Coordinates of C-alpha atoms in Angstrom, one line a residue:
M22 CA -74.1 124.4 166.0
R23 CA -77.6 123.2 165.2
I24 CA -79.1 123.7 161.7
V25 CA -82.9 123.9 161.3
F26 CA -84.4 123.8 157.8
Q27 CA -87.8 125.4 157.3
Q28 CA -90.2 124.5 154.5
L29 CA -88.9 125.0 151.0
A30 CA -90.7 127.2 148.5
H31 CA -91.3 126.6 144.9
R32 CA -88.3 125.6 142.7
P33 CA -86.9 127.9 140.0
S34 CA -88.0 127.8 136.5
T35 CA -85.0 127.0 134.2
S36 CA -84.2 125.5 130.8
V37 CA -83.2 121.9 131.2
F38 CA -81.8 118.7 129.5
K39 CA -81.9 115.4 131.1
S40 CA -79.4 112.6 131.5
P41 CA -79.4 109.3 133.4
I42 CA -77.2 108.7 136.3
F43 CA -76.2 105.3 137.7
I44 CA -75.2 104.9 141.4
L45 CA -73.1 102.1 142.7
S46 CA -74.3 100.5 146.0
P47 CA -71.8 99.8 148.8
G48 CA -71.6 96.2 147.5
G49 CA -70.6 97.4 144.0
R50 CA -74.0 96.6 142.3
V51 CA -75.6 99.2 140.0
R52 CA -78.8 100.7 141.4
R53 CA -81.7 101.8 139.5
P54 CA -80.8 105.0 137.3
Y55 CA -82.4 108.3 138.0
T56 CA -82.5 111.4 136.0
T57 CA -80.6 114.5 136.7
T58 CA -81.7 118.0 135.6
T59 CA -79.0 120.4 134.3
K60 CA -79.9 124.0 134.7
L61 CA -78.8 126.5 132.1
L62 CA -78.2 130.2 132.7
S63 CA -80.7 131.2 130.0
S64 CA -83.0 133.0 132.5
T65 CA -82.9 134.1 136.0
P66 CA -84.6 131.7 138.3
K67 CA -87.0 132.6 141.0
Q68 CA -85.4 132.1 144.3
T69 CA -86.8 130.1 147.3
T70 CA -88.2 132.0 150.3
S71 CA -87.2 129.2 152.9
T72 CA -84.8 130.0 155.7
V73 CA -82.0 128.1 157.5
T74 CA -81.6 128.8 161.3
L75 CA -78.1 128.6 162.5
K76 CA -77.8 128.2 166.2
M77 CA -74.3 128.9 167.6
G78 CA -74.5 128.6 171.3
S79 CA -77.1 131.1 172.4
T80 CA -77.2 132.9 169.2
A81 CA -79.8 132.0 166.4
I82 CA -79.6 133.7 163.0
N83 CA -82.3 133.1 160.4
L84 CA -80.6 132.9 157.0
P85 CA -82.2 132.7 153.6
T86 CA -81.7 129.4 151.9
I87 CA -79.2 129.9 149.0
R88 CA -80.4 128.7 145.6
L89 CA -77.7 128.8 142.8
D90 CA -78.8 129.5 139.2
T91 CA -76.6 126.5 138.3
T92 CA -73.7 124.5 139.7
L93 CA -70.3 123.3 138.7
A94 CA -71.5 119.8 138.3
D95 CA -74.3 121.1 135.9
L96 CA -71.8 123.0 133.9
Y97 CA -69.7 119.9 133.5
K98 CA -72.6 118.0 132.1
L99 CA -73.4 120.8 129.8
A100 CA -69.8 120.9 128.7
D101 CA -69.8 117.4 127.6
P102 CA -73.3 115.6 127.5
S103 CA -71.8 112.3 126.3
T104 CA -70.2 111.9 129.7
A105 CA -73.0 113.4 131.8
H106 CA -74.0 110.1 133.1
L107 CA -70.6 109.5 134.7
R108 CA -70.2 110.4 138.4
L109 CA -68.0 113.4 138.8
G110 CA -65.8 114.1 141.8
L111 CA -64.2 117.6 142.5
V112 CA -60.8 118.2 143.9
L113 CA -60.8 121.9 144.7
C114 CA -57.8 122.6 146.9
G115 CA -54.6 124.7 146.4
V116 CA -51.2 123.3 146.4
N117 CA -47.6 124.4 147.3
S118 CA -44.3 123.6 145.7
A119 CA -42.4 124.9 148.7
I120 CA -43.6 123.0 151.7
A121 CA -45.8 120.0 152.5
L122 CA -49.2 121.2 153.5
S123 CA -49.6 118.3 156.0
S124 CA -48.0 115.0 156.9
S125 CA -50.1 113.3 154.1
F126 CA -50.1 116.3 151.6
P127 CA -46.5 116.5 150.2
R128 CA -45.4 119.5 148.2
N129 CA -45.5 119.4 144.5
K130 CA -42.1 118.4 142.9
K131 CA -43.2 117.8 139.3
Y132 CA -46.0 120.2 138.7
L133 CA -44.3 123.3 140.1
Y134 CA -46.3 126.3 141.3
Q135 CA -44.8 129.6 142.5
D136 CA -46.9 131.2 145.2
S137 CA -46.0 133.8 147.9
P138 CA -44.3 131.2 150.3
F139 CA -42.3 129.8 147.4
N140 CA -41.2 133.3 146.3
N141 CA -40.8 135.2 149.6
I142 CA -39.7 132.7 152.3
P143 CA -36.0 132.0 152.9
P144 CA -34.8 128.4 152.0
S145 CA -33.7 127.8 155.6
D146 CA -37.4 128.3 156.7
L147 CA -38.9 126.4 153.9
K148 CA -36.4 123.4 154.6
D149 CA -37.6 123.5 158.3
A150 CA -41.3 123.7 157.4
S151 CA -41.2 121.1 154.6
T152 CA -40.6 118.2 157.1
T153 CA -43.6 116.1 158.0
N154 CA -42.9 117.1 161.7
P155 CA -41.7 120.7 161.6
S156 CA -39.1 121.2 164.4
S157 CA -39.8 124.9 165.2
T158 CA -43.0 126.9 166.2
K159 CA -42.2 129.3 163.3
A160 CA -42.2 126.4 160.7
T161 CA -45.3 124.9 162.3
D162 CA -47.1 128.3 162.1
L163 CA -46.1 128.8 158.5
Q164 CA -47.3 125.3 157.4
R165 CA -50.6 125.7 159.2
S166 CA -51.4 129.1 157.8
I167 CA -50.8 128.0 154.3
A168 CA -52.8 124.8 154.9
L169 CA -55.8 126.6 156.3
K170 CA -56.1 128.6 153.0
Y171 CA -55.3 125.9 150.6
L172 CA -57.1 123.0 152.3
S173 CA -60.1 124.7 153.6
L174 CA -60.7 128.3 152.4
I175 CA -60.2 127.7 148.7
P176 CA -62.0 124.3 148.5
Q177 CA -65.0 125.6 150.6
R178 CA -65.3 128.5 148.2
D179 CA -65.6 126.1 145.2
A180 CA -67.6 123.5 147.0
F181 CA -70.2 126.2 147.7
I182 CA -71.0 126.0 143.9
A183 CA -70.1 122.4 143.3
G184 CA -73.5 120.7 143.0
G185 CA -75.9 118.3 144.8
P186 CA -75.6 115.2 147.1
S187 CA -74.5 113.0 144.1
T188 CA -71.3 115.3 143.6
P189 CA -68.4 114.4 146.0
A190 CA -66.4 117.5 146.9
I191 CA -63.0 116.2 148.1
F192 CA -61.4 117.9 151.1
F193 CA -58.0 117.2 152.7
N194 CA -57.5 117.5 156.5
V195 CA -55.4 120.2 157.9
S196 CA -53.9 118.0 160.5
P197 CA -54.4 114.2 159.5
G198 CA -54.5 111.9 162.4
S199 CA -56.0 114.4 164.9
P200 CA -59.5 113.5 165.6
E201 CA -60.3 116.9 167.1
Q202 CA -58.8 118.8 164.2
E203 CA -60.5 116.5 161.6
A204 CA -63.8 117.1 163.2
H205 CA -63.2 120.9 163.3
D206 CA -62.3 120.7 159.5
R207 CA -65.6 119.1 158.7
H208 CA -67.7 121.3 161.1
E209 CA -66.4 124.4 159.4
A210 CA -67.2 123.2 155.9
E211 CA -70.6 121.8 156.9
M212 CA -71.5 125.1 158.6
T213 CA -70.7 127.1 155.5
L214 CA -72.5 124.9 153.2
S215 CA -75.6 124.5 155.5
V216 CA -77.3 127.6 153.9
L217 CA -77.5 125.9 150.5
D218 CA -80.7 124.3 149.1
P219 CA -80.4 120.6 150.1
D220 CA -80.5 119.4 146.5
Q221 CA -77.5 121.7 145.7
K222 CA -75.4 120.7 148.7
P223 CA -72.4 118.4 147.6
K224 CA -71.3 115.4 149.4
L225 CA -68.3 116.3 151.6
V226 CA -65.6 113.8 151.6
F227 CA -62.5 114.3 153.9
C228 CA -59.2 112.5 153.2
S229 CA -55.8 112.6 154.8
G230 CA -54.2 113.3 151.4
P231 CA -54.4 113.2 147.6
A232 CA -53.1 109.6 147.5
D233 CA -56.1 108.5 149.7
I234 CA -59.2 109.5 147.8
P235 CA -61.7 106.7 148.0
I236 CA -62.5 106.7 144.2
K237 CA -63.9 103.2 144.1
E238 CA -66.0 103.4 147.5
L239 CA -67.6 106.6 146.2
G240 CA -68.3 105.3 142.8
I241 CA -66.4 108.3 141.3
E242 CA -65.8 107.7 137.6
R243 CA -63.8 110.9 136.8
L244 CA -62.3 113.8 138.8
A245 CA -62.3 117.4 137.8
V246 CA -59.2 119.1 139.4
K247 CA -58.6 122.7 140.2
I248 CA -54.8 122.6 140.6
M249 CA -52.6 119.7 139.5
L250 CA -51.3 117.4 142.3
D251 CA -48.4 115.2 141.9
D252 CA -50.1 112.3 143.9
L253 CA -53.2 112.4 141.5
E254 CA -50.8 111.4 138.7
K255 CA -49.1 108.8 140.8
Q256 CA -52.4 107.1 141.7
K257 CA -53.5 107.2 138.1
Y258 CA -57.0 108.6 139.0
P259 CA -59.4 109.1 136.1
L260 CA -59.4 112.8 135.3
V261 CA -61.6 115.1 133.2
V262 CA -58.5 116.7 131.7
D263 CA -55.0 115.4 131.2
M264 CA -52.7 116.8 134.0
Q265 CA -49.9 118.1 131.8
T266 CA -52.4 119.6 129.4
Q267 CA -54.1 121.6 132.1
W268 CA -50.8 122.7 133.6
F269 CA -49.7 123.9 130.2
L270 CA -52.9 125.9 129.6
N271 CA -52.3 127.7 132.8
S272 CA -48.7 128.4 132.2
K273 CA -47.5 131.9 131.5
A274 CA -45.2 130.9 128.6
G275 CA -48.0 128.9 127.1
L276 CA -50.2 132.1 127.2
A277 CA -47.4 134.3 125.8
E278 CA -46.8 131.9 122.8
S279 CA -50.5 131.2 122.2
G280 CA -51.1 133.8 119.5
L281 CA -54.0 135.2 121.6
P282 CA -54.1 139.0 122.0
T283 CA -51.6 139.4 124.9
P284 CA -49.0 142.2 125.5
R285 CA -46.0 141.6 123.4
A286 CA -43.7 139.2 125.3
E287 CA -40.4 137.4 125.2
V288 CA -40.2 133.9 126.8
V289 CA -36.8 133.0 128.2
H290 CA -36.5 129.2 128.3
V291 CA -34.1 127.3 130.4
E292 CA -31.6 125.0 128.8
G293 CA -31.9 121.4 129.9
Y294 CA -32.5 120.6 133.6
L295 CA -30.6 120.3 136.8
P296 CA -27.9 117.5 136.5
G297 CA -28.8 114.2 138.0
T298 CA -25.8 114.2 140.3
T299 CA -26.8 113.7 143.9
A300 CA -26.0 116.4 146.4
T301 CA -23.5 114.1 148.1
E302 CA -21.7 113.5 144.9
C303 CA -21.7 117.1 143.8
C304 CA -19.3 119.0 146.0
E305 CA -18.5 119.5 149.8
T306 CA -20.8 122.5 150.1
C307 CA -23.8 120.5 148.7
K308 CA -22.9 117.6 151.0
E309 CA -22.9 119.9 154.0
E310 CA -26.2 121.5 153.0
D311 CA -27.7 118.1 152.3
A312 CA -27.0 116.8 155.8
K313 CA -29.1 119.6 157.3
K314 CA -32.6 118.8 158.5
G315 CA -35.3 119.4 155.9
R316 CA -36.8 117.9 152.8
M317 CA -36.8 120.7 150.2
K318 CA -33.4 120.7 148.7
F319 CA -31.8 123.7 147.0
V320 CA -28.6 124.0 145.3
P321 CA -26.7 126.2 147.7
A322 CA -25.0 129.5 146.5
G323 CA -21.5 128.2 147.2
C324 CA -21.9 125.0 145.0
K325 CA -18.8 124.4 143.0
G326 CA -20.0 121.3 141.3
V327 CA -22.0 120.6 138.1
R328 CA -25.3 121.5 139.8
G329 CA -24.2 124.9 140.8
K330 CA -22.6 125.5 137.4
W331 CA -25.9 124.8 135.7
V332 CA -27.9 126.9 138.0
E333 CA -25.6 129.9 137.6
E334 CA -25.6 129.6 133.8
Q335 CA -29.4 129.8 133.7
V336 CA -29.6 132.6 136.3
T337 CA -27.0 134.6 134.3
K338 CA -29.0 134.1 131.1
I339 CA -32.3 135.3 132.7
V340 CA -30.6 138.3 134.4
E341 CA -29.0 139.4 131.2
K342 CA -32.4 139.5 129.5
I343 CA -33.8 141.5 132.3
E344 CA -31.0 144.0 132.3
A345 CA -31.4 144.5 128.6
R346 CA -35.1 145.3 128.9
Q347 CA -36.2 148.8 128.9
T348 CA -38.7 149.8 131.6
P349 CA -41.6 149.6 132.1
F350 CA -42.2 145.9 131.7
V351 CA -43.8 142.9 133.6
F352 CA -41.7 139.8 134.7
K353 CA -43.5 136.5 135.4
T354 CA -42.5 133.1 136.4
Q355 CA -44.0 130.1 134.7
Q356 CA -46.8 128.9 136.8
T357 CA -48.1 131.2 139.6
F358 CA -50.9 131.2 142.1
G359 CA -52.8 134.1 143.5
G360 CA -50.6 136.7 141.5
A361 CA -47.5 135.8 143.5
G362 CA -45.3 135.3 140.5
T363 CA -45.7 138.5 138.8
W364 CA -43.6 141.7 139.2
V365 CA -44.5 145.1 137.7
I366 CA -41.3 146.9 136.8
S367 CA -42.0 150.6 136.4
N368 CA -38.5 152.1 136.5
K369 CA -34.7 151.3 136.8
E370 CA -34.9 151.2 140.6
K371 CA -37.6 148.6 140.5
K372 CA -35.6 146.6 137.9
R373 CA -32.6 146.7 140.3
E374 CA -34.8 145.4 143.1
L375 CA -36.1 142.6 140.9
V376 CA -32.6 141.4 140.1
E377 CA -31.7 141.3 143.8
E378 CA -34.9 139.5 144.7
L379 CA -34.3 136.9 142.0
T380 CA -30.7 136.3 142.7
N381 CA -30.4 136.8 146.5
D382 CA -28.3 133.9 148.0
E383 CA -30.7 133.4 150.8
T384 CA -34.2 134.1 149.3
G385 CA -33.5 134.1 145.5
V386 CA -36.6 133.0 143.5
L387 CA -34.6 131.7 140.5
R388 CA -32.3 129.5 142.6
K389 CA -35.2 127.9 144.4
L390 CA -37.1 127.5 141.1
L391 CA -34.3 126.2 139.1
S392 CA -33.3 123.7 141.8
Q393 CA -36.8 122.0 141.1
V394 CA -36.3 121.6 137.3
T395 CA -35.6 117.9 136.8
A396 CA -35.6 115.2 134.3
K397 CA -39.3 114.4 135.5
N398 CA -40.7 117.8 134.6
Q399 CA -38.3 119.5 132.2
Q400 CA -40.5 118.7 129.2
M401 CA -43.1 121.1 130.7
K402 CA -40.5 123.9 130.9
P403 CA -41.3 124.9 134.4
G404 CA -38.2 127.1 134.7
A405 CA -39.2 129.5 131.8
V406 CA -39.8 133.1 132.7
V407 CA -41.7 135.8 130.7
L408 CA -40.8 139.4 130.1
S409 CA -43.7 141.3 128.6
E410 CA -44.7 144.8 127.8
M411 CA -46.8 146.7 130.3
V412 CA -50.3 147.7 129.2
R413 CA -50.3 151.5 129.5
D414 CA -53.2 153.5 131.0
P415 CA -55.8 150.8 131.1
V416 CA -59.4 152.0 131.4
G417 CA -60.8 148.7 132.6
D418 CA -59.7 145.5 134.4
Y419 CA -62.0 142.6 133.9
G420 CA -62.3 139.0 134.6
V421 CA -64.3 137.2 132.0
T422 CA -65.6 133.7 132.9
F423 CA -66.8 131.2 130.4
L424 CA -67.7 127.5 130.1
M425 CA -65.5 125.6 127.6
K426 CA -67.7 123.0 126.0
K427 CA -66.5 120.0 124.1
G428 CA -66.4 120.8 120.3
G429 CA -64.9 124.3 120.9
E430 CA -68.1 126.3 121.8
A431 CA -67.7 128.9 124.6
K432 CA -70.7 129.8 126.9
F433 CA -70.4 133.2 128.5
L434 CA -70.9 133.1 132.3
A435 CA -69.9 136.6 133.5
A436 CA -67.6 139.6 133.3
S437 CA -66.5 141.0 136.7
E438 CA -64.2 143.7 137.7
Q439 CA -61.0 142.8 139.4
M440 CA -59.7 144.2 142.7
I441 CA -55.9 144.1 142.9
N442 CA -53.9 145.4 145.9
E443 CA -50.7 147.4 145.9
D444 CA -48.6 144.1 145.8
N445 CA -50.4 143.1 142.4
A446 CA -52.2 140.2 144.3
W447 CA -55.8 139.5 143.5
I448 CA -58.1 140.1 146.5
G449 CA -61.6 140.0 145.0
S450 CA -64.1 140.7 142.3
T451 CA -67.1 142.9 141.8
I452 CA -70.0 142.1 139.3
N453 CA -72.8 144.4 138.0
Y454 CA -75.6 142.0 136.8
A455 CA -77.4 144.8 134.9
R456 CA -74.3 145.2 132.5
Q457 CA -73.7 141.6 131.7
E458 CA -75.4 141.5 128.3
K459 CA -73.5 144.6 127.3
L460 CA -70.2 143.1 128.6
R461 CA -70.9 139.8 126.9
K462 CA -71.1 141.5 123.5
K463 CA -68.0 143.6 124.3
F464 CA -65.8 140.6 125.0
E465 CA -67.4 138.0 122.7
G466 CA -64.5 138.3 120.2
I467 CA -61.7 137.7 122.6
M468 CA -63.7 135.0 124.4
R469 CA -64.1 133.2 121.2
Q470 CA -60.5 133.4 120.3
T471 CA -59.5 132.1 123.7
A472 CA -62.0 129.2 123.5
E473 CA -60.6 128.1 120.2
W474 CA -57.0 127.9 121.7
V475 CA -58.1 126.2 124.9
G476 CA -60.5 123.8 123.1
K477 CA -58.0 122.5 120.6
H478 CA -56.0 121.2 123.6
G479 CA -58.9 119.1 124.7
Y480 CA -59.9 121.1 127.8
I481 CA -63.5 121.3 129.0
G482 CA -64.8 123.2 132.2
P483 CA -64.7 126.7 133.5
V484 CA -62.2 129.2 132.2
G485 CA -61.3 132.7 133.6
I486 CA -59.6 135.4 131.4
D487 CA -58.0 138.5 133.0
I488 CA -58.3 141.4 130.6
L489 CA -57.0 144.9 130.6
E490 CA -58.8 147.3 128.3
T491 CA -57.0 150.4 126.9
K492 CA -57.5 153.2 124.5
D493 CA -53.7 153.5 123.9
I494 CA -53.4 151.2 120.8
P495 CA -49.8 150.8 119.7
Q496 CA -49.1 152.1 116.2
G497 CA -49.2 149.6 113.4
E498 CA -51.2 147.1 115.4
K499 CA -54.3 145.7 113.7
L500 CA -57.4 146.4 115.8
Q501 CA -59.3 143.4 114.7
E502 CA -56.5 141.1 115.8
N503 CA -56.3 142.6 119.2
G504 CA -59.7 141.8 120.6
T505 CA -61.0 145.3 119.7
S506 CA -64.6 145.9 120.5
S507 CA -66.8 148.9 119.7
A508 CA -69.8 147.5 121.5
D509 CA -69.9 150.6 123.7
G510 CA -69.3 153.0 120.9
D511 CA -65.5 153.3 121.6
K512 CA -62.6 151.7 120.0
T513 CA -60.5 150.1 122.7
A514 CA -57.9 147.3 122.7
H515 CA -58.3 144.3 124.9
Y516 CA -55.2 142.4 126.2
I517 CA -55.2 139.1 127.9
V518 CA -52.8 139.5 130.8
D519 CA -53.6 136.0 132.6
L520 CA -55.6 132.9 131.9
N521 CA -57.0 130.7 134.5
V522 CA -58.1 127.5 133.0
R523 CA -59.8 126.2 136.1
T524 CA -62.4 127.4 138.6
S525 CA -61.7 131.1 139.4
G526 CA -62.4 133.1 142.5
S527 CA -65.1 135.0 140.8
L528 CA -67.0 132.0 139.4
A529 CA -69.6 132.0 142.1
L530 CA -70.8 135.6 141.3
P531 CA -72.8 134.8 138.2
L532 CA -74.2 131.6 139.8
L533 CA -75.5 133.9 142.6
K534 CA -77.3 136.3 140.2
G535 CA -80.9 135.2 141.1
H536 CA -80.2 135.2 144.7
F537 CA -79.2 139.0 144.6
T538 CA -81.4 140.2 141.8
S539 CA -84.5 138.7 143.3
R540 CA -83.8 140.9 146.3
G541 CA -83.4 144.1 144.4
M542 CA -79.6 144.0 144.3
T543 CA -77.9 144.6 140.9
C544 CA -74.3 144.3 142.1
A545 CA -72.2 141.9 144.1
S546 CA -68.7 141.3 145.3
S547 CA -66.6 138.5 146.7
F548 CA -63.5 138.9 148.7
S549 CA -61.3 137.1 151.2
T550 CA -60.8 138.4 154.7
T551 CA -59.1 137.8 158.1
V552 CA -61.1 138.4 161.2
K553 CA -60.0 138.6 164.8
G554 CA -62.8 136.7 166.2
S555 CA -65.2 133.8 165.5
R556 CA -67.8 133.2 162.8
K557 CA -70.5 133.8 165.4
E558 CA -69.2 137.2 166.3
F559 CA -68.8 138.2 162.6
M560 CA -72.4 137.2 161.8
E561 CA -73.7 138.9 164.9
T562 CA -72.0 142.1 163.8
W563 CA -73.6 141.9 160.4
R564 CA -76.8 140.1 161.4
E565 CA -79.1 142.4 159.4
E566 CA -77.1 141.9 156.2
F567 CA -77.0 138.1 156.6
E568 CA -80.7 137.7 157.4
S569 CA -81.7 139.9 154.5
G570 CA -79.5 137.9 152.1
R571 CA -77.3 140.8 151.4
M572 CA -74.2 139.0 152.8
L573 CA -73.3 135.4 152.8
I574 CA -70.2 133.3 153.7
M575 CA -68.9 131.1 151.1
A576 CA -65.9 130.0 153.1
W577 CA -64.8 130.2 156.5
Y578 CA -62.3 128.6 158.9
E579 CA -62.2 129.5 162.6
D580 CA -58.8 128.8 164.1
N581 CA -58.6 128.4 167.8
A582 CA -54.8 127.6 167.7
D583 CA -53.7 131.3 167.5
Q584 CA -52.0 132.3 170.8
E585 CA -53.6 135.7 170.5
G586 CA -57.1 134.4 170.5
V587 CA -59.6 133.1 168.1
K588 CA -58.7 134.1 164.5
S589 CA -60.7 133.4 161.3
I590 CA -60.2 133.5 157.6
G591 CA -63.2 133.7 155.3
D592 CA -64.5 134.3 151.9
V593 CA -67.5 136.6 151.9
V594 CA -70.0 137.7 149.3
V595 CA -72.0 140.9 149.6
G596 CA -74.6 142.5 147.4
G597 CA -75.9 146.1 146.7
K598 CA -78.8 147.8 145.0
D599 CA -76.2 149.7 143.0
E600 CA -72.5 150.2 142.8
K601 CA -72.3 152.9 145.4
N602 CA -74.4 151.0 147.8
L603 CA -72.1 147.9 147.3
Q604 CA -69.0 150.0 147.8
D605 CA -70.3 151.5 150.9
L606 CA -70.8 148.1 152.5
M607 CA -67.5 146.7 151.3
K608 CA -65.8 149.8 152.9
R609 CA -67.6 149.2 156.3
V610 CA -66.7 145.5 156.2
R611 CA -63.0 146.2 155.3
E612 CA -62.7 148.7 158.2
T613 CA -63.2 145.9 160.6
T614 CA -61.2 143.1 158.8
E615 CA -58.0 142.5 157.0
E616 CA -57.2 141.3 153.5
V617 CA -56.1 137.7 152.8
T618 CA -53.7 137.1 149.9
F619 CA -52.5 133.8 148.6

């Protein structure tokens, strides 16, 4: 690949405030300070008319240079001006509590997250894949597929909006120690970000694992983290937000007990934690299981010792609550990722299937989860589950994104509409730029309520609220206490069904407003996709849309290791002059691609 930058046009006009930045030289001395400019979203900036030429073999595609309205780094400076002079680094990856993502990226054992692999893959497969050197092809493929999403696709998507060269965006290699693979990891990220205006392109830093971030060498004075990683705590890195605080703010039980306008819910808490007795001291069944190859340890279904007794007591308690619950309802585990830990139970048959899925000896979610509740994390209550009422007949499904500023003030960024598949997994978002002021007024009350709760815990940074809107307001419920808004002339109730106190998948959409509206497009959508083929082939297929600025790649990883040929995963943003025009393009793209779920 060869990248050619053509002359840049005028810069956008924005509201600004200035703050000094100090940079450490390689020898550790402080160089002369310079001033950064933080852009606010008070107006839509004029876009550059420059182009970037991507040359991929014999193919040359002329892409417009992408100029964001503002960046993550700018937003963090705005959130807390008193720390704007400190050099910020961003850790933007996902994490897995089921298996190690690489030989240098261990699974989380303290900060537990339940994603699709954790919930759906049998313990026998997870045990095999959790070793640093998986022994089977199936295990290797599983580990690699998760690593590509969590270590490249997700961080590329957020790095796209991270900020300029003084902002390090931290990546972790998919296969540390393989020069060829490490070079490919960097190539894919650099190619994606090559379309950004040079002064909004972050510094890409690749490390083998979370324990190896070169904080001192890069002069990083604090880290903003998307998902909590055990190794970040072990290394005692300087963080923008306390790890346990951010984990709690993203927990389902925390939201259910927050007092915010959520569906009525019951939180079932686990009593205590897994007894500290080792597997070899517990019983013969545990001893035999412990001897098998693998690093992720579960309390086996046949355990007759104190560990098995404790797990069975907690499982029984949770199942009894489920059995007593009338349908419909929603069941959630404590800390989920990508919608994986949510089950919508619409009838008795679905309830029966849920109980089987939770308690199955081979794949049971509760046994896997409870086996990880230990003395080190029990104070965070990671084994808690939530049973909540279902929001009936929703008339809207929105994702409201705002910036949480120090002092409790919330700055509205956008309201997008969510795209959820039949498995209740998030697959993308759509935004209508022309409706943003109306939606801001519509959700101003519930945003302010959320900011008050999040802010009192000391969090600053981006926040995403998933909101269901309904006209079916339960009898006796006070409208003003349930986020009710009549901004559009109708009385409707707003329910928070999830809270993402971190960068969300839709955060890029408001930051790309100027790019699309300056080209006559009032709507945009972002979604993840799987493509049988290369980046080059995909861009050639949609050359007209890419060169006109109607389509852009925000994350892409081309995997040549697939035995069936080149396969790519990507995150794509498309624009349209109106909603019908946008939906038509999305439909055409989806007909040639497949969904990616996390």
